[in-house]
PDB file of C-alpha atoms in Angstrom:
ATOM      1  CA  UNK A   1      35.284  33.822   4.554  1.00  0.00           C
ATOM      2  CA  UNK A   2      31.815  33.345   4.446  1.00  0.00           C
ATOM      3  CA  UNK A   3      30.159  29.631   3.864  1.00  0.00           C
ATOM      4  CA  UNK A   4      26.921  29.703   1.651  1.00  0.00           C
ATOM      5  CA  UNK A   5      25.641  27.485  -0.542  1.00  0.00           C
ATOM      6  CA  UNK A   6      23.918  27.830  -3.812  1.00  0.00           C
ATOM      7  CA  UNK A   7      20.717  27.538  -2.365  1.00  0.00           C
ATOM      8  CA  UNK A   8      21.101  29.204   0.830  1.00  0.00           C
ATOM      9  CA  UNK A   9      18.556  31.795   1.956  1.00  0.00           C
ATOM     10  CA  UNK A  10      17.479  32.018  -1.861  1.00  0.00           C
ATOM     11  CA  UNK A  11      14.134  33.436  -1.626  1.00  0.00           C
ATOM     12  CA  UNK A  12      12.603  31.110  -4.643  1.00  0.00           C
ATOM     13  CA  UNK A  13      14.176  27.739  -2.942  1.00  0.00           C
ATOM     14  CA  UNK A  14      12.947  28.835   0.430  1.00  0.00           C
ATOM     15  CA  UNK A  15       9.303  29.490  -0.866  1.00  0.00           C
ATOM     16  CA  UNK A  16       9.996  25.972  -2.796  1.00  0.00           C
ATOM     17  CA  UNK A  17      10.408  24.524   0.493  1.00  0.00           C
ATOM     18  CA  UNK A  18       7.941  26.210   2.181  1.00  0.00           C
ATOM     19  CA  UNK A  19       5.292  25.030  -0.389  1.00  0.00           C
ATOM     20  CA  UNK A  20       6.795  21.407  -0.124  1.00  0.00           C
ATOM     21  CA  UNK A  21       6.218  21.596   3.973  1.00  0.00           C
ATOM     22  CA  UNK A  22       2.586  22.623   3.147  1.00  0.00           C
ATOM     23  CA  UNK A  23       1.407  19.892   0.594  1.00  0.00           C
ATOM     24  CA  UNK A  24       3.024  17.442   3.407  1.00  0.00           C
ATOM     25  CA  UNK A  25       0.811  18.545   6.135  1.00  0.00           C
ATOM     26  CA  UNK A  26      -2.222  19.253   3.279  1.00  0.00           C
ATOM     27  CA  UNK A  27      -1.639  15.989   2.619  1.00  0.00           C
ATOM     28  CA  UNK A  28      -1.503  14.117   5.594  1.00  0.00           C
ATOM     29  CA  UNK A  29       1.711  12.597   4.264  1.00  0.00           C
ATOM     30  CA  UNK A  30       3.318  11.947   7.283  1.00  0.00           C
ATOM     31  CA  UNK A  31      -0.067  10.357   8.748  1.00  0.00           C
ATOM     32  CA  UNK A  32       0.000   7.912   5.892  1.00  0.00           C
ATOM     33  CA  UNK A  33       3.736   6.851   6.075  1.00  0.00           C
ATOM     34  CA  UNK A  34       3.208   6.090   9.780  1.00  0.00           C
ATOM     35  CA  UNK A  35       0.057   4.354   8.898  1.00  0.00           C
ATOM     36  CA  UNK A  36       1.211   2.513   5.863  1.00  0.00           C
ATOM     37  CA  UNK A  37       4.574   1.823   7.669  1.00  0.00           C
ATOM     38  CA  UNK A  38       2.744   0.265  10.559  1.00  0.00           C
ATOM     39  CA  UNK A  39       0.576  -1.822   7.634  1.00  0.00           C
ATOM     40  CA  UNK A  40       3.457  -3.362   5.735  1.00  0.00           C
ATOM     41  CA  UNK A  41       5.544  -4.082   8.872  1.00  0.00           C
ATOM     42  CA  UNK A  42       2.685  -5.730  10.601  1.00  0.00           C
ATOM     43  CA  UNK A  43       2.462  -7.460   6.947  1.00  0.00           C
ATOM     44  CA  UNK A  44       5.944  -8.799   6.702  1.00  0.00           C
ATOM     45  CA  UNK A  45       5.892  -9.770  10.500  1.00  0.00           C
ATOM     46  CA  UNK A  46       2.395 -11.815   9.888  1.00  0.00           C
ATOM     47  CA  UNK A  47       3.623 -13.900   6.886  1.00  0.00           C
ATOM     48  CA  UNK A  48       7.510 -13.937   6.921  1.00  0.00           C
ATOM     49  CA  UNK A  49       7.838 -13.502  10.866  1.00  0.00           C
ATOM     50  CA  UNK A  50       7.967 -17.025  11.284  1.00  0.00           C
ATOM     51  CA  UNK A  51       9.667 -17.972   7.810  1.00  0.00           C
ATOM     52  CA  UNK A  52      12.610 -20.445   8.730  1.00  0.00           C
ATOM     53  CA  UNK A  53      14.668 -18.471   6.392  1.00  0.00           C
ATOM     54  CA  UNK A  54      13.781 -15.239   7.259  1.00  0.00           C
ATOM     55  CA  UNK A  55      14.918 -13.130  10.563  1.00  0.00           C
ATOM     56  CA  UNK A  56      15.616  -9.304  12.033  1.00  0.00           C
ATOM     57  CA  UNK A  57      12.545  -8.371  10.226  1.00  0.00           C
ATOM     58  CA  UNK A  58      12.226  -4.775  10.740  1.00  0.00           C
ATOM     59  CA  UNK A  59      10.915  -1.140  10.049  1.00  0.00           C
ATOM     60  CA  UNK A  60      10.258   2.381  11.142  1.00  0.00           C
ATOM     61  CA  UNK A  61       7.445   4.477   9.042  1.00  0.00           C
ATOM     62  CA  UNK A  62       7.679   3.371   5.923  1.00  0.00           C
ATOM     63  CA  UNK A  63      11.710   2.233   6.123  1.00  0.00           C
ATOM     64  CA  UNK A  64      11.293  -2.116   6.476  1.00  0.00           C
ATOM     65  CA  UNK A  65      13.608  -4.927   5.555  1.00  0.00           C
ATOM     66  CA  UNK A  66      14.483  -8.062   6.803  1.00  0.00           C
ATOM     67  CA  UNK A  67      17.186 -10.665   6.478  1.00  0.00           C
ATOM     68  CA  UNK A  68      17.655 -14.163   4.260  1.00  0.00           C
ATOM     69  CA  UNK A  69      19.110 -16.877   6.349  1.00  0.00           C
ATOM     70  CA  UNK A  70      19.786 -20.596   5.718  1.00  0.00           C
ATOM     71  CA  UNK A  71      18.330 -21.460   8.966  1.00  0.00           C
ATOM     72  CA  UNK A  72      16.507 -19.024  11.456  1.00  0.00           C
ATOM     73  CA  UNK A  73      16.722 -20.634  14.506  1.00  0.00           C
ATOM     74  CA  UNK A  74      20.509 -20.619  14.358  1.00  0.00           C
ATOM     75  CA  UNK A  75      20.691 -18.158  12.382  1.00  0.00           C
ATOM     76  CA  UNK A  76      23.327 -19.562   9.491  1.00  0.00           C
ATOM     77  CA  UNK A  77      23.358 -17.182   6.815  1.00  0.00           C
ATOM     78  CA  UNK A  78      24.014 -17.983   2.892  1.00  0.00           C
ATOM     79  CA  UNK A  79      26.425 -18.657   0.970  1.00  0.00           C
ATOM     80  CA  UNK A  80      27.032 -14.857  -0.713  1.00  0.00           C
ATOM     81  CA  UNK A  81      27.768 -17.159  -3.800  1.00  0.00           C
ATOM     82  CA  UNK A  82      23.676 -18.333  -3.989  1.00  0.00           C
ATOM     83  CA  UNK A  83      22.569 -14.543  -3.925  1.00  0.00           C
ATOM     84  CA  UNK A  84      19.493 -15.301  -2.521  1.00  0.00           C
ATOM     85  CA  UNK A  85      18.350 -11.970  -2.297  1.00  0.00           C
ATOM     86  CA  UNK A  86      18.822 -11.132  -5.184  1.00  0.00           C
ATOM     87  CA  UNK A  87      17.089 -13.928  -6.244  1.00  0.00           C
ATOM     88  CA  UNK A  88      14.227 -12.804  -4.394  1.00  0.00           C
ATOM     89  CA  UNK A  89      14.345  -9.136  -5.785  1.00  0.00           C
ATOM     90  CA  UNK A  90      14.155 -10.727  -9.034  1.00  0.00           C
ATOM     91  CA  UNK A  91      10.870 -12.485  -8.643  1.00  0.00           C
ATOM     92  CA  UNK A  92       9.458  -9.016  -7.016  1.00  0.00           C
ATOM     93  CA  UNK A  93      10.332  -7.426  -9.568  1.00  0.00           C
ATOM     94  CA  UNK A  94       9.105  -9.754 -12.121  1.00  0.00           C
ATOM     95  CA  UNK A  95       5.693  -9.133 -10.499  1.00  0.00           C
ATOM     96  CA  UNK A  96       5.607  -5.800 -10.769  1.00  0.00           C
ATOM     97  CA  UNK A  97       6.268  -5.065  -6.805  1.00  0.00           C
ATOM     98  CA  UNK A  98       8.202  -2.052  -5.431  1.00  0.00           C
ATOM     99  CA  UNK A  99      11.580  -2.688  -3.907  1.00  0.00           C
ATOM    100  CA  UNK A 100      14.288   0.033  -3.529  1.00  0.00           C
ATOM    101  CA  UNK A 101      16.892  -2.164  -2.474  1.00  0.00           C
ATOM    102  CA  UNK A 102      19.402  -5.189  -1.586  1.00  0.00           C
ATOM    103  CA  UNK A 103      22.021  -5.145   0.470  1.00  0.00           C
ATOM    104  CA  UNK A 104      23.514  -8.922   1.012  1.00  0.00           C
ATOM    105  CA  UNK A 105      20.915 -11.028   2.245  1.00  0.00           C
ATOM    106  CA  UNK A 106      19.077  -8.150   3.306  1.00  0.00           C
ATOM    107  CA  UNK A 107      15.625  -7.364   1.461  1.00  0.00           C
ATOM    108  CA  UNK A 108      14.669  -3.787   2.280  1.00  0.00           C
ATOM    109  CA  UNK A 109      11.567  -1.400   1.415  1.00  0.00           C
ATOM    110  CA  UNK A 110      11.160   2.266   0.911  1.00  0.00           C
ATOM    111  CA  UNK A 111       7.942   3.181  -1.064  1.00  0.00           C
ATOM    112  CA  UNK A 112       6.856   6.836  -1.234  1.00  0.00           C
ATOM    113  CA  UNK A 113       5.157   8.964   1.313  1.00  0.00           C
ATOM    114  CA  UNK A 114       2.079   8.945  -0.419  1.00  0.00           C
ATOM    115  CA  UNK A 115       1.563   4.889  -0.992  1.00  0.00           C
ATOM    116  CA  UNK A 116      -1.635   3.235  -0.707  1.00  0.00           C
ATOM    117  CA  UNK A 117      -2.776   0.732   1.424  1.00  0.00           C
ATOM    118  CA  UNK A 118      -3.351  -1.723  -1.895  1.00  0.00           C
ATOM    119  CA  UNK A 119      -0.201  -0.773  -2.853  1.00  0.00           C
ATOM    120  CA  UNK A 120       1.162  -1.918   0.623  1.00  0.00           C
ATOM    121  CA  UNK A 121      -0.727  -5.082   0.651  1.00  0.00           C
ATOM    122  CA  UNK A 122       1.008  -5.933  -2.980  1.00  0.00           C
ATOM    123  CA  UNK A 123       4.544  -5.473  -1.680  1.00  0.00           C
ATOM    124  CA  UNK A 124       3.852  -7.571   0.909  1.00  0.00           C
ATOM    125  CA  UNK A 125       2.137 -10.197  -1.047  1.00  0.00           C
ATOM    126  CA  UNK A 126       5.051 -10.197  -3.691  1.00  0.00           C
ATOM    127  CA  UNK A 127       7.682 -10.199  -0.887  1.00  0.00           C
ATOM    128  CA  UNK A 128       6.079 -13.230   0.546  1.00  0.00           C
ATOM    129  CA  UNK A 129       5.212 -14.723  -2.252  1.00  0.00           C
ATOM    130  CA  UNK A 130       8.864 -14.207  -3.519  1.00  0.00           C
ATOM    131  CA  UNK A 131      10.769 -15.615  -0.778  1.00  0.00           C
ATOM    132  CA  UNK A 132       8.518 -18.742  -0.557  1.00  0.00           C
ATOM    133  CA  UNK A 133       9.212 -19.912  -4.264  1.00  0.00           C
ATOM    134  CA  UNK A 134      13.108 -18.928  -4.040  1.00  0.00           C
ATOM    135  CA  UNK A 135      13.496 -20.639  -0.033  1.00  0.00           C
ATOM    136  CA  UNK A 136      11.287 -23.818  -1.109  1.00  0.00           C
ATOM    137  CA  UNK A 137       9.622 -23.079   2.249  1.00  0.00           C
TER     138      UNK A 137
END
């Protein structure tokens, strides 16, 4: 038997891809997500990076997230019951901030390729901003 798939080797999808390959080097979109990757991780890390509830604050391009904790320095997590991440989603949201996602006590970012740099700076002010009023701290 032979394996294929519906789009495989279809000369419209492969032009379609092609074209999409093209508008991201036209574009300088992968440029930007390193750039604006670099921006909102060096965000996060300059006002949650020493949060006492915050820890394993991470990202690569424009992938970031980092983790609610009770106490950083020992690194005692929350009670799944007080959903404080979800919590903290909430008040992002309720600004008007980007966030794709959260997984436990993990808040995590994904914004498009082609994201500003005042776009950036809002998700990081919101994210901040957001885990301050729902910590207390």
């Amino acid at each position: 038997f032979m394996h294929a798939y519906t789009n495989s080797a279809h000369p419209t999808a492969s032009a379609v891809g092609l074209r999409n390959l093209q508008i991201f080097e036209d574009e300088g979109l992968l440029a930007n997500a390193q750039a604006m990757g670099d921006r909102l991780g060096e965000g996060l890390k300059a006002n949650l990076g020493r949060h006492p509830h915050v820890t394993n604050l991470r990202w690569l391009a424009l992938i970031a997230g980092f983790t609610l904790v009770r106490d950083a320095a020992t690194n005692t997590p929350y009670d799944a019951s007080e959903t404080v991440a979800i919590k903290v989603q909430r008040h992002m949201r309720e600004e008007g901030s980007l966030i794709t996602r959260v997984v436990g006590d993990n808040v995590l970012f994904a914004p498009p390729l082609s994201v500003n740099a005042a776009e950036v700076d809002q998700i990081v002010a919101s994210a901040t901003a957001a885990v301050r009023a729902v910590t207390g701290a």
